[in-house]
Amino acid sequence: MSGTVSINSLHRVAVAGGTHGNEMSGVTLVKCWLRDSTDLVRDTFTAVPILANPKATEKCVRYYERDLNRCFTWDILRSSESEDEPYEVKRAREINRMFGPRGSTNAFDMILDLHNSTSNMGVCLIISETQKHLEMHACHYIQTHLPEFDPRIYLYTEPGSALYDLCSVGKAGIGFELGPQPHGVVRSDILQNMKALVKVTLDFINLLNQGIEFPGFEVDVYQRVGHIEFPLSPDGEVSAVVHPSLQDQDFSLLLPGDPAFLSLDNKIIPYTGERPVYPVFINEAAYYEKNIAFIVVDKLHVSVPTLSSKRGNKA
């Protein structure tokens, strides 16, 4: 893709943690920044920290009544409020009022949302589509300035699917997914990596605001195309677990016939798809309630045009 995309400067930026209340890197960092936001200050803007789901964070659970990161749909954001609706539905509307409204000119310019996975996701940068050139350039800047992290870009929605995550409230947004880290636990290495990701991303926004032009590039991305469920017994119980050769192999190619599961009586159950895929979120603890063993993605190579800002113009 050739040409240059010019965007308004970014002056309203938010950093969210605790969208899932037991993913402790984001919870810990945001609590720290709420006390002292020095790390979030740049020459052209200061990012705002937010603890997205206080009730879930207080109990150190993924959600209080309903997954907050699935509550930012148009149906929920536009629906009338009622007393008996789940806490996270109310909280989603509150966040939309604070940092949106979604789709409006008043929405925040960028939202960063901090997550942890029990899967071996390494450093994963989550966006919705490659046509969002600002997010793509931010991800590429991270990749070039933190190459030791080997960051991968993951498109979390299947083609044609509607958005539903917290980042969708802003004009732009990136989710940081770091793992493996057990839920309810802080690992110092994961915490420091997440802190570095936020720093570099805010540095990128600051440079863009100062008028730096970022040249176009080509990059690999991973597009979600579906998921694979655990095998079940006739009574609906899980009858097989992720095969040892697949465990921790997130973003590695899985071929038809490769071992996918190991039954409880030690029989190998192969992957039966018609074509190779890349599995991610393998054996993610939070997905057990959905009976999802792993997500499957396609690897795509895309071109992104040059990016510049209309310096000094507020979005």
PDB file of C-alpha atoms in Angstrom:
ATOM      1  CA  MET A   1       0.000   0.000   0.000  1.00  0.00           C
ATOM      2  CA  SER A   2       1.437   3.368  -1.028  1.00  0.00           C
ATOM      3  CA  GLY A   3       0.658   6.955  -0.096  1.00  0.00           C
ATOM      4  CA  THR A   4       0.464   8.791   3.203  1.00  0.00           C
ATOM      5  CA  VAL A   5      -2.297   8.829   5.798  1.00  0.00           C
ATOM      6  CA  SER A   6      -2.513  12.047   7.818  1.00  0.00           C
ATOM      7  CA  ILE A   7      -4.355  12.100  11.159  1.00  0.00           C
ATOM      8  CA  ASN A   8      -5.042  14.633  13.884  1.00  0.00           C
ATOM      9  CA  SER A   9      -2.696  14.765  16.862  1.00  0.00           C
ATOM     10  CA  LEU A  10      -3.605  12.587  19.834  1.00  0.00           C
ATOM     11  CA  HIS A  11      -4.143  14.461  23.087  1.00  0.00           C
ATOM     12  CA  ARG A  12      -6.597  12.319  25.049  1.00  0.00           C
ATOM     13  CA  VAL A  13      -5.160   8.919  25.902  1.00  0.00           C
ATOM     14  CA  ALA A  14      -6.296   6.418  28.555  1.00  0.00           C
ATOM     15  CA  VAL A  15      -4.576   3.354  30.017  1.00  0.00           C
ATOM     16  CA  ALA A  16      -6.976   0.760  31.460  1.00  0.00           C
ATOM     17  CA  GLY A  17      -6.153  -2.085  33.807  1.00  0.00           C
ATOM     18  CA  GLY A  18      -8.394  -4.508  35.643  1.00  0.00           C
ATOM     19  CA  THR A  19     -10.868  -4.928  32.795  1.00  0.00           C
ATOM     20  CA  HIS A  20     -10.496  -8.498  34.020  1.00  0.00           C
ATOM     21  CA  GLY A  21     -10.050  -8.194  37.755  1.00  0.00           C
ATOM     22  CA  ASN A  22      -7.656 -11.129  38.206  1.00  0.00           C
ATOM     23  CA  GLU A  23      -5.168 -10.126  35.473  1.00  0.00           C
ATOM     24  CA  MET A  24      -2.737  -8.575  37.853  1.00  0.00           C
ATOM     25  CA  SER A  25      -0.115  -6.801  35.743  1.00  0.00           C
ATOM     26  CA  GLY A  26      -2.593  -4.191  34.558  1.00  0.00           C
ATOM     27  CA  VAL A  27      -4.282  -3.989  37.965  1.00  0.00           C
ATOM     28  CA  THR A  28      -0.948  -3.397  39.699  1.00  0.00           C
ATOM     29  CA  LEU A  29       0.330  -0.819  37.210  1.00  0.00           C
ATOM     30  CA  VAL A  30      -2.885   1.195  37.068  1.00  0.00           C
ATOM     31  CA  LYS A  31      -3.173   1.284  40.860  1.00  0.00           C
ATOM     32  CA  CYS A  32       0.399   2.605  40.920  1.00  0.00           C
ATOM     33  CA  TRP A  33      -0.348   5.250  38.283  1.00  0.00           C
ATOM     34  CA  LEU A  34      -3.492   6.359  40.078  1.00  0.00           C
ATOM     35  CA  ARG A  35      -1.219   7.266  42.996  1.00  0.00           C
ATOM     36  CA  ASP A  36       1.528   8.787  40.827  1.00  0.00           C
ATOM     37  CA  SER A  37       1.014   9.320  37.099  1.00  0.00           C
ATOM     38  CA  THR A  38       4.543  10.539  36.347  1.00  0.00           C
ATOM     39  CA  ASP A  39       5.185   7.592  33.998  1.00  0.00           C
ATOM     40  CA  LEU A  40       2.198   8.662  31.894  1.00  0.00           C
ATOM     41  CA  VAL A  41       3.338  12.256  31.312  1.00  0.00           C
ATOM     42  CA  ARG A  42       4.716  13.285  27.922  1.00  0.00           C
ATOM     43  CA  ASP A  43       5.488  16.653  26.346  1.00  0.00           C
ATOM     44  CA  THR A  44       2.282  16.753  24.287  1.00  0.00           C
ATOM     45  CA  PHE A  45      -0.205  14.919  26.527  1.00  0.00           C
ATOM     46  CA  THR A  46      -0.685  13.044  29.797  1.00  0.00           C
ATOM     47  CA  ALA A  47      -2.417   9.651  29.707  1.00  0.00           C
ATOM     48  CA  VAL A  48      -5.249   8.960  32.139  1.00  0.00           C
ATOM     49  CA  PRO A  49      -5.171   5.698  34.159  1.00  0.00           C
ATOM     50  CA  ILE A  50      -8.432   3.865  34.883  1.00  0.00           C
ATOM     51  CA  LEU A  51      -9.240   0.778  36.932  1.00  0.00           C
ATOM     52  CA  ALA A  52     -11.898  -0.572  34.610  1.00  0.00           C
ATOM     53  CA  ASN A  53     -13.690  -3.129  36.803  1.00  0.00           C
ATOM     54  CA  PRO A  54     -13.310  -2.193  40.485  1.00  0.00           C
ATOM     55  CA  LYS A  55     -15.719  -4.831  41.826  1.00  0.00           C
ATOM     56  CA  ALA A  56     -13.970  -7.691  39.999  1.00  0.00           C
ATOM     57  CA  THR A  57     -10.580  -6.310  41.012  1.00  0.00           C
ATOM     58  CA  GLU A  58     -11.604  -6.162  44.654  1.00  0.00           C
ATOM     59  CA  LYS A  59     -12.559  -9.842  44.593  1.00  0.00           C
ATOM     60  CA  CYS A  60      -9.656 -10.805  42.282  1.00  0.00           C
ATOM     61  CA  VAL A  61     -11.977 -12.483  39.776  1.00  0.00           C
ATOM     62  CA  ARG A  62     -12.277 -12.130  36.011  1.00  0.00           C
ATOM     63  CA  TYR A  63     -15.672 -10.474  36.321  1.00  0.00           C
ATOM     64  CA  TYR A  64     -18.275  -9.743  38.973  1.00  0.00           C
ATOM     65  CA  GLU A  65     -21.381 -10.781  37.024  1.00  0.00           C
ATOM     66  CA  ARG A  66     -20.501 -10.644  33.318  1.00  0.00           C
ATOM     67  CA  ASP A  67     -17.328 -10.287  31.262  1.00  0.00           C
ATOM     68  CA  LEU A  68     -16.803  -6.520  30.991  1.00  0.00           C
ATOM     69  CA  ASN A  69     -14.669  -6.872  27.866  1.00  0.00           C
ATOM     70  CA  ARG A  70     -17.686  -8.297  26.020  1.00  0.00           C
ATOM     71  CA  CYS A  71     -20.066  -5.534  27.128  1.00  0.00           C
ATOM     72  CA  PHE A  72     -19.119  -2.747  24.726  1.00  0.00           C
ATOM     73  CA  THR A  73     -21.560  -3.731  21.999  1.00  0.00           C
ATOM     74  CA  TRP A  74     -23.871  -1.210  20.389  1.00  0.00           C
ATOM     75  CA  ASP A  75     -26.880  -3.057  21.804  1.00  0.00           C
ATOM     76  CA  ILE A  76     -25.611  -2.640  25.373  1.00  0.00           C
ATOM     77  CA  LEU A  77     -24.279   0.894  25.028  1.00  0.00           C
ATOM     78  CA  ARG A  78     -27.517   2.121  23.473  1.00  0.00           C
ATOM     79  CA  SER A  79     -29.947   0.189  25.661  1.00  0.00           C
ATOM     80  CA  SER A  80     -31.967   1.737  28.474  1.00  0.00           C
ATOM     81  CA  GLU A  81     -30.671   1.256  31.993  1.00  0.00           C
ATOM     82  CA  SER A  82     -32.460  -0.988  34.460  1.00  0.00           C
ATOM     83  CA  GLU A  83     -31.912  -1.699  38.142  1.00  0.00           C
ATOM     84  CA  ASP A  84     -31.491  -5.467  37.780  1.00  0.00           C
ATOM     85  CA  GLU A  85     -28.924  -5.478  34.953  1.00  0.00           C
ATOM     86  CA  PRO A  86     -25.411  -6.900  35.565  1.00  0.00           C
ATOM     87  CA  TYR A  87     -22.816  -4.628  37.152  1.00  0.00           C
ATOM     88  CA  GLU A  88     -20.513  -4.841  34.113  1.00  0.00           C
ATOM     89  CA  VAL A  89     -23.294  -3.640  31.797  1.00  0.00           C
ATOM     90  CA  LYS A  90     -23.670  -0.517  33.933  1.00  0.00           C
ATOM     91  CA  ARG A  91     -19.896  -0.118  34.112  1.00  0.00           C
ATOM     92  CA  ALA A  92     -19.562  -0.385  30.324  1.00  0.00           C
ATOM     93  CA  ARG A  93     -21.969   2.531  29.909  1.00  0.00           C
ATOM     94  CA  GLU A  94     -20.050   4.528  32.544  1.00  0.00           C
ATOM     95  CA  ILE A  95     -16.764   3.947  30.697  1.00  0.00           C
ATOM     96  CA  ASN A  96     -18.439   4.853  27.427  1.00  0.00           C
ATOM     97  CA  ARG A  97     -19.566   8.145  28.957  1.00  0.00           C
ATOM     98  CA  MET A  98     -16.089   8.822  30.367  1.00  0.00           C
ATOM     99  CA  PHE A  99     -13.997   7.947  27.308  1.00  0.00           C
ATOM    100  CA  GLY A 100     -16.503   7.972  24.460  1.00  0.00           C
ATOM    101  CA  PRO A 101     -19.175   8.082  23.435  1.00  0.00           C
ATOM    102  CA  ARG A 102     -18.085   5.377  21.042  1.00  0.00           C
ATOM    103  CA  GLY A 103     -18.059   6.552  17.446  1.00  0.00           C
ATOM    104  CA  SER A 104     -18.261  10.245  18.363  1.00  0.00           C
ATOM    105  CA  THR A 105     -15.841  13.125  17.840  1.00  0.00           C
ATOM    106  CA  ASN A 106     -15.635  13.434  21.643  1.00  0.00           C
ATOM    107  CA  ALA A 107     -14.229   9.927  22.119  1.00  0.00           C
ATOM    108  CA  PHE A 108     -10.701   9.533  23.470  1.00  0.00           C
ATOM    109  CA  ASP A 109      -8.021   9.417  20.795  1.00  0.00           C
ATOM    110  CA  MET A 110      -6.397   6.207  22.075  1.00  0.00           C
ATOM    111  CA  ILE A 111      -7.128   3.611  24.754  1.00  0.00           C
ATOM    112  CA  LEU A 112      -4.575   1.041  25.891  1.00  0.00           C
ATOM    113  CA  ASP A 113      -6.063  -1.962  27.710  1.00  0.00           C
ATOM    114  CA  LEU A 114      -3.760  -4.180  29.785  1.00  0.00           C
ATOM    115  CA  HIS A 115      -4.385  -7.936  29.968  1.00  0.00           C
ATOM    116  CA  ASN A 116      -2.726 -11.169  31.062  1.00  0.00           C
ATOM    117  CA  SER A 117      -3.220 -14.681  29.728  1.00  0.00           C
ATOM    118  CA  THR A 118      -2.458 -18.037  31.308  1.00  0.00           C
ATOM    119  CA  SER A 119      -1.492 -19.164  27.797  1.00  0.00           C
ATOM    120  CA  ASN A 120       1.999 -18.836  26.365  1.00  0.00           C
ATOM    121  CA  MET A 121       1.060 -15.740  24.345  1.00  0.00           C
ATOM    122  CA  GLY A 122       4.319 -13.915  24.979  1.00  0.00           C
ATOM    123  CA  VAL A 123       3.778 -10.259  24.074  1.00  0.00           C
ATOM    124  CA  CYS A 124       0.652  -9.942  21.953  1.00  0.00           C
ATOM    125  CA  LEU A 125      -0.719  -6.682  20.533  1.00  0.00           C
ATOM    126  CA  ILE A 126      -4.469  -6.851  19.983  1.00  0.00           C
ATOM    127  CA  ILE A 127      -6.349  -4.672  17.487  1.00  0.00           C
ATOM    128  CA  SER A 128      -9.490  -5.129  15.432  1.00  0.00           C
ATOM    129  CA  GLU A 129      -8.376  -4.627  11.825  1.00  0.00           C
ATOM    130  CA  THR A 130      -5.340  -3.786   9.708  1.00  0.00           C
ATOM    131  CA  GLN A 131      -7.123  -0.810   8.106  1.00  0.00           C
ATOM    132  CA  LYS A 132      -6.677   1.079  11.384  1.00  0.00           C
ATOM    133  CA  HIS A 133      -3.368   2.605  10.380  1.00  0.00           C
ATOM    134  CA  LEU A 134      -2.676   4.391  13.672  1.00  0.00           C
ATOM    135  CA  GLU A 135      -2.875   1.152  15.647  1.00  0.00           C
ATOM    136  CA  MET A 136      -0.799  -0.669  13.060  1.00  0.00           C
ATOM    137  CA  HIS A 137       1.943   1.955  13.228  1.00  0.00           C
ATOM    138  CA  ALA A 138       1.899   1.900  17.031  1.00  0.00           C
ATOM    139  CA  CYS A 139       2.289  -1.894  16.943  1.00  0.00           C
ATOM    140  CA  HIS A 140       5.110  -1.659  14.417  1.00  0.00           C
ATOM    141  CA  TYR A 141       6.867   0.959  16.551  1.00  0.00           C
ATOM    142  CA  ILE A 142       6.658  -1.444  19.493  1.00  0.00           C
ATOM    143  CA  GLN A 143       8.025  -4.279  17.351  1.00  0.00           C
ATOM    144  CA  THR A 144      10.997  -2.223  16.178  1.00  0.00           C
ATOM    145  CA  HIS A 145      11.820  -0.720  19.585  1.00  0.00           C
ATOM    146  CA  LEU A 146      11.259  -3.860  21.678  1.00  0.00           C
ATOM    147  CA  PRO A 147      12.450  -6.616  19.308  1.00  0.00           C
ATOM    148  CA  GLU A 148      13.516  -8.793  22.229  1.00  0.00           C
ATOM    149  CA  PHE A 149       9.819  -9.154  23.104  1.00  0.00           C
ATOM    150  CA  ASP A 150       8.997 -10.594  19.662  1.00  0.00           C
ATOM    151  CA  PRO A 151       5.580  -8.871  19.738  1.00  0.00           C
ATOM    152  CA  ARG A 152       2.850 -10.329  17.518  1.00  0.00           C
ATOM    153  CA  ILE A 153      -0.159  -8.496  16.150  1.00  0.00           C
ATOM    154  CA  TYR A 154      -3.472 -10.298  16.707  1.00  0.00           C
ATOM    155  CA  LEU A 155      -6.767  -9.278  15.067  1.00  0.00           C
ATOM    156  CA  TYR A 156      -9.278 -10.360  17.677  1.00  0.00           C
ATOM    157  CA  THR A 157     -12.494 -10.209  15.646  1.00  0.00           C
ATOM    158  CA  GLU A 158     -13.365 -12.652  12.920  1.00  0.00           C
ATOM    159  CA  PRO A 159     -13.936 -10.950   9.545  1.00  0.00           C
ATOM    160  CA  GLY A 160     -17.300  -9.190   9.544  1.00  0.00           C
ATOM    161  CA  SER A 161     -17.801  -9.446  13.312  1.00  0.00           C
ATOM    162  CA  ALA A 162     -18.889  -6.489  15.438  1.00  0.00           C
ATOM    163  CA  LEU A 163     -16.633  -4.898  18.048  1.00  0.00           C
ATOM    164  CA  TYR A 164     -17.301  -5.550  21.722  1.00  0.00           C
ATOM    165  CA  ASP A 165     -14.162  -4.670  23.733  1.00  0.00           C
ATOM    166  CA  LEU A 166     -13.250  -1.700  25.924  1.00  0.00           C
ATOM    167  CA  CYS A 167     -10.809  -0.288  23.367  1.00  0.00           C
ATOM    168  CA  SER A 168     -13.670   0.168  20.900  1.00  0.00           C
ATOM    169  CA  VAL A 169     -14.959   3.082  23.003  1.00  0.00           C
ATOM    170  CA  GLY A 170     -12.028   5.203  21.808  1.00  0.00           C
ATOM    171  CA  LYS A 171     -11.218   6.360  18.300  1.00  0.00           C
ATOM    172  CA  ALA A 172      -8.275   3.964  18.446  1.00  0.00           C
ATOM    173  CA  GLY A 173      -7.119   1.301  20.851  1.00  0.00           C
ATOM    174  CA  ILE A 174      -4.659  -1.504  21.484  1.00  0.00           C
ATOM    175  CA  GLY A 175      -4.946  -4.384  23.906  1.00  0.00           C
ATOM    176  CA  PHE A 176      -1.740  -5.732  25.427  1.00  0.00           C
ATOM    177  CA  GLU A 177      -1.984  -9.461  26.169  1.00  0.00           C
ATOM    178  CA  LEU A 178       1.001 -10.858  28.076  1.00  0.00           C
ATOM    179  CA  GLY A 179       1.556 -14.398  29.283  1.00  0.00           C
ATOM    180  CA  PRO A 180       1.925 -16.906  30.601  1.00  0.00           C
ATOM    181  CA  GLN A 181       0.899 -15.585  33.984  1.00  0.00           C
ATOM    182  CA  PRO A 182      -1.508 -17.300  36.387  1.00  0.00           C
ATOM    183  CA  HIS A 183      -4.631 -15.346  37.205  1.00  0.00           C
ATOM    184  CA  GLY A 184      -4.449 -13.594  40.560  1.00  0.00           C
ATOM    185  CA  VAL A 185      -0.641 -13.560  40.457  1.00  0.00           C
ATOM    186  CA  VAL A 186       1.951 -10.916  39.551  1.00  0.00           C
ATOM    187  CA  ARG A 187       5.131 -12.045  37.794  1.00  0.00           C
ATOM    188  CA  SER A 188       7.827  -9.384  37.921  1.00  0.00           C
ATOM    189  CA  ASP A 189       9.118 -10.123  34.420  1.00  0.00           C
ATOM    190  CA  ILE A 190       5.640  -9.873  32.875  1.00  0.00           C
ATOM    191  CA  LEU A 191       4.936  -6.714  34.870  1.00  0.00           C
ATOM    192  CA  GLN A 192       8.129  -5.029  33.665  1.00  0.00           C
ATOM    193  CA  ASN A 193       7.418  -6.035  30.064  1.00  0.00           C
ATOM    194  CA  MET A 194       3.951  -4.525  30.259  1.00  0.00           C
ATOM    195  CA  LYS A 195       5.324  -1.326  31.755  1.00  0.00           C
ATOM    196  CA  ALA A 196       7.828  -1.115  28.884  1.00  0.00           C
ATOM    197  CA  LEU A 197       5.039  -1.604  26.326  1.00  0.00           C
ATOM    198  CA  VAL A 198       3.053   1.286  27.751  1.00  0.00           C
ATOM    199  CA  LYS A 199       6.140   3.513  27.831  1.00  0.00           C
ATOM    200  CA  VAL A 200       7.086   2.838  24.222  1.00  0.00           C
ATOM    201  CA  THR A 201       3.517   3.321  22.997  1.00  0.00           C
ATOM    202  CA  LEU A 202       3.196   6.661  24.768  1.00  0.00           C
ATOM    203  CA  ASP A 203       6.580   7.650  23.320  1.00  0.00           C
ATOM    204  CA  PHE A 204       5.258   6.815  19.836  1.00  0.00           C
ATOM    205  CA  ILE A 205       2.168   8.993  20.339  1.00  0.00           C
ATOM    206  CA  ASN A 206       4.345  11.852  21.595  1.00  0.00           C
ATOM    207  CA  LEU A 207       6.595  11.669  18.521  1.00  0.00           C
ATOM    208  CA  LEU A 208       3.576  11.577  16.231  1.00  0.00           C
ATOM    209  CA  ASN A 209       2.193  14.687  17.934  1.00  0.00           C
ATOM    210  CA  GLN A 210       5.535  16.421  17.436  1.00  0.00           C
ATOM    211  CA  GLY A 211       5.251  15.967  13.685  1.00  0.00           C
ATOM    212  CA  ILE A 212       7.442  12.902  13.133  1.00  0.00           C
ATOM    213  CA  GLU A 213       6.430  10.981  10.010  1.00  0.00           C
ATOM    214  CA  PHE A 214       6.458   7.192  10.168  1.00  0.00           C
ATOM    215  CA  PRO A 215       7.212   5.434   6.873  1.00  0.00           C
ATOM    216  CA  GLY A 216       5.075   2.658   5.498  1.00  0.00           C
ATOM    217  CA  PHE A 217       5.988  -0.976   6.127  1.00  0.00           C
ATOM    218  CA  GLU A 218       4.979  -4.592   5.630  1.00  0.00           C
ATOM    219  CA  VAL A 219       4.257  -6.907   8.540  1.00  0.00           C
ATOM    220  CA  ASP A 220       2.723 -10.250   9.502  1.00  0.00           C
ATOM    221  CA  VAL A 221      -0.542 -10.262  11.446  1.00  0.00           C
ATOM    222  CA  TYR A 222      -2.662 -13.071  12.869  1.00  0.00           C
ATOM    223  CA  GLN A 223      -6.369 -12.972  12.013  1.00  0.00           C
ATOM    224  CA  ARG A 224      -8.838 -14.873  14.175  1.00  0.00           C
ATOM    225  CA  VAL A 225     -10.945 -17.271  12.103  1.00  0.00           C
ATOM    226  CA  GLY A 226     -12.533 -19.541  14.712  1.00  0.00           C
ATOM    227  CA  HIS A 227     -11.937 -21.745  17.727  1.00  0.00           C
ATOM    228  CA  ILE A 228     -11.631 -25.396  18.691  1.00  0.00           C
ATOM    229  CA  GLU A 229     -13.598 -26.842  21.579  1.00  0.00           C
ATOM    230  CA  PHE A 230     -12.586 -29.564  24.014  1.00  0.00           C
ATOM    231  CA  PRO A 231     -13.923 -33.045  23.227  1.00  0.00           C
ATOM    232  CA  LEU A 232     -16.867 -33.909  25.454  1.00  0.00           C
ATOM    233  CA  SER A 233     -18.232 -37.184  26.803  1.00  0.00           C
ATOM    234  CA  PRO A 234     -21.907 -38.088  26.239  1.00  0.00           C
ATOM    235  CA  ASP A 235     -22.750 -36.530  29.604  1.00  0.00           C
ATOM    236  CA  GLY A 236     -21.181 -33.216  28.571  1.00  0.00           C
ATOM    237  CA  GLU A 237     -17.960 -33.476  30.580  1.00  0.00           C
ATOM    238  CA  VAL A 238     -14.526 -32.708  29.108  1.00  0.00           C
ATOM    239  CA  SER A 239     -13.094 -36.032  27.946  1.00  0.00           C
ATOM    240  CA  ALA A 240      -9.668 -34.921  26.694  1.00  0.00           C
ATOM    241  CA  VAL A 241      -7.045 -32.302  27.489  1.00  0.00           C
ATOM    242  CA  VAL A 242      -4.654 -30.315  25.300  1.00  0.00           C
ATOM    243  CA  HIS A 243      -1.934 -32.634  23.982  1.00  0.00           C
ATOM    244  CA  PRO A 244       1.548 -32.095  25.486  1.00  0.00           C
ATOM    245  CA  SER A 245       3.038 -31.405  22.053  1.00  0.00           C
ATOM    246  CA  LEU A 246       0.540 -28.566  21.493  1.00  0.00           C
ATOM    247  CA  GLN A 247       0.694 -27.035  24.964  1.00  0.00           C
ATOM    248  CA  ASP A 248       2.600 -23.707  25.034  1.00  0.00           C
ATOM    249  CA  GLN A 249       2.960 -23.670  21.235  1.00  0.00           C
ATOM    250  CA  ASP A 250       0.924 -20.526  20.673  1.00  0.00           C
ATOM    251  CA  PHE A 251       1.495 -18.986  17.210  1.00  0.00           C
ATOM    252  CA  SER A 252       3.094 -22.218  15.924  1.00  0.00           C
ATOM    253  CA  LEU A 253       1.696 -23.912  12.817  1.00  0.00           C
ATOM    254  CA  LEU A 254      -0.771 -26.743  13.459  1.00  0.00           C
ATOM    255  CA  LEU A 255      -1.258 -29.185  10.575  1.00  0.00           C
ATOM    256  CA  PRO A 256      -4.225 -31.497   9.928  1.00  0.00           C
ATOM    257  CA  GLY A 257      -3.469 -34.778  11.687  1.00  0.00           C
ATOM    258  CA  ASP A 258      -1.159 -33.219  14.299  1.00  0.00           C
ATOM    259  CA  PRO A 259      -1.943 -34.200  17.900  1.00  0.00           C
ATOM    260  CA  ALA A 260      -4.411 -31.750  19.437  1.00  0.00           C
ATOM    261  CA  PHE A 261      -5.820 -33.554  22.462  1.00  0.00           C
ATOM    262  CA  LEU A 262      -5.030 -36.466  24.740  1.00  0.00           C
ATOM    263  CA  SER A 263      -8.037 -38.363  26.035  1.00  0.00           C
ATOM    264  CA  LEU A 264      -8.296 -39.342  29.664  1.00  0.00           C
ATOM    265  CA  ASP A 265      -7.533 -42.920  28.638  1.00  0.00           C
ATOM    266  CA  ASN A 266      -4.368 -41.717  26.825  1.00  0.00           C
ATOM    267  CA  LYS A 267      -5.600 -41.811  23.229  1.00  0.00           C
ATOM    268  CA  ILE A 268      -4.309 -39.131  20.841  1.00  0.00           C
ATOM    269  CA  ILE A 269      -6.999 -37.029  19.183  1.00  0.00           C
ATOM    270  CA  PRO A 270      -5.668 -35.204  16.103  1.00  0.00           C
ATOM    271  CA  TYR A 271      -6.544 -31.815  14.732  1.00  0.00           C
ATOM    272  CA  THR A 272      -9.131 -32.574  12.042  1.00  0.00           C
ATOM    273  CA  GLY A 273      -9.304 -29.246  10.241  1.00  0.00           C
ATOM    274  CA  GLU A 274      -9.013 -29.134   6.474  1.00  0.00           C
ATOM    275  CA  ARG A 275      -6.008 -26.793   6.392  1.00  0.00           C
ATOM    276  CA  PRO A 276      -3.118 -25.619   8.551  1.00  0.00           C
ATOM    277  CA  VAL A 277      -3.828 -22.943  11.177  1.00  0.00           C
ATOM    278  CA  TYR A 278      -2.031 -21.175  13.988  1.00  0.00           C
ATOM    279  CA  PRO A 279      -3.439 -21.855  17.469  1.00  0.00           C
ATOM    280  CA  VAL A 280      -3.401 -19.105  20.107  1.00  0.00           C
ATOM    281  CA  PHE A 281      -4.743 -18.811  23.648  1.00  0.00           C
ATOM    282  CA  ILE A 282      -3.986 -22.517  23.998  1.00  0.00           C
ATOM    283  CA  ASN A 283      -5.523 -23.912  27.175  1.00  0.00           C
ATOM    284  CA  GLU A 284      -6.469 -20.432  28.409  1.00  0.00           C
ATOM    285  CA  ALA A 285      -7.995 -20.779  31.882  1.00  0.00           C
ATOM    286  CA  ALA A 286     -10.613 -18.076  31.287  1.00  0.00           C
ATOM    287  CA  TYR A 287     -12.000 -19.925  28.255  1.00  0.00           C
ATOM    288  CA  TYR A 288     -12.859 -23.140  30.092  1.00  0.00           C
ATOM    289  CA  GLU A 289     -16.310 -21.784  30.915  1.00  0.00           C
ATOM    290  CA  LYS A 290     -16.866 -21.443  27.155  1.00  0.00           C
ATOM    291  CA  ASN A 291     -15.377 -24.901  26.446  1.00  0.00           C
ATOM    292  CA  ILE A 292     -12.769 -23.295  24.169  1.00  0.00           C
ATOM    293  CA  ALA A 293      -9.492 -25.221  24.008  1.00  0.00           C
ATOM    294  CA  PHE A 294      -7.791 -22.694  21.725  1.00  0.00           C
ATOM    295  CA  ILE A 295      -8.413 -19.987  19.148  1.00  0.00           C
ATOM    296  CA  VAL A 296      -7.328 -20.560  15.543  1.00  0.00           C
ATOM    297  CA  VAL A 297      -5.861 -17.777  13.403  1.00  0.00           C
ATOM    298  CA  ASP A 298      -4.526 -17.279   9.899  1.00  0.00           C
ATOM    299  CA  LYS A 299      -1.177 -15.607   9.312  1.00  0.00           C
ATOM    300  CA  LEU A 300      -1.432 -12.710   6.859  1.00  0.00           C
ATOM    301  CA  HIS A 301       1.176 -10.407   5.346  1.00  0.00           C
ATOM    302  CA  VAL A 302      -0.066  -6.837   4.958  1.00  0.00           C
ATOM    303  CA  SER A 303       1.201  -3.452   3.778  1.00  0.00           C
ATOM    304  CA  VAL A 304       0.615  -0.261   5.790  1.00  0.00           C
ATOM    305  CA  PRO A 305       0.987   3.270   4.344  1.00  0.00           C
ATOM    306  CA  THR A 306       3.108   6.103   5.737  1.00  0.00           C
ATOM    307  CA  LEU A 307       1.594   7.900   8.736  1.00  0.00           C
ATOM    308  CA  SER A 308       1.881  11.590   9.647  1.00  0.00           C
ATOM    309  CA  SER A 309       0.003  13.916  11.972  1.00  0.00           C
ATOM    310  CA  LYS A 310      -1.582  17.305  11.461  1.00  0.00           C
ATOM    311  CA  ARG A 311       0.660  18.744  14.123  1.00  0.00           C
ATOM    312  CA  GLY A 312      -1.086  20.737  16.795  1.00  0.00           C
ATOM    313  CA  ASN A 313      -4.587  19.836  15.635  1.00  0.00           C
ATOM    314  CA  LYS A 314      -6.668  18.216  18.345  1.00  0.00           C
ATOM    315  CA  ALA A 315      -8.869  15.336  17.304  1.00  0.00           C
TER     316      ALA A 315
END
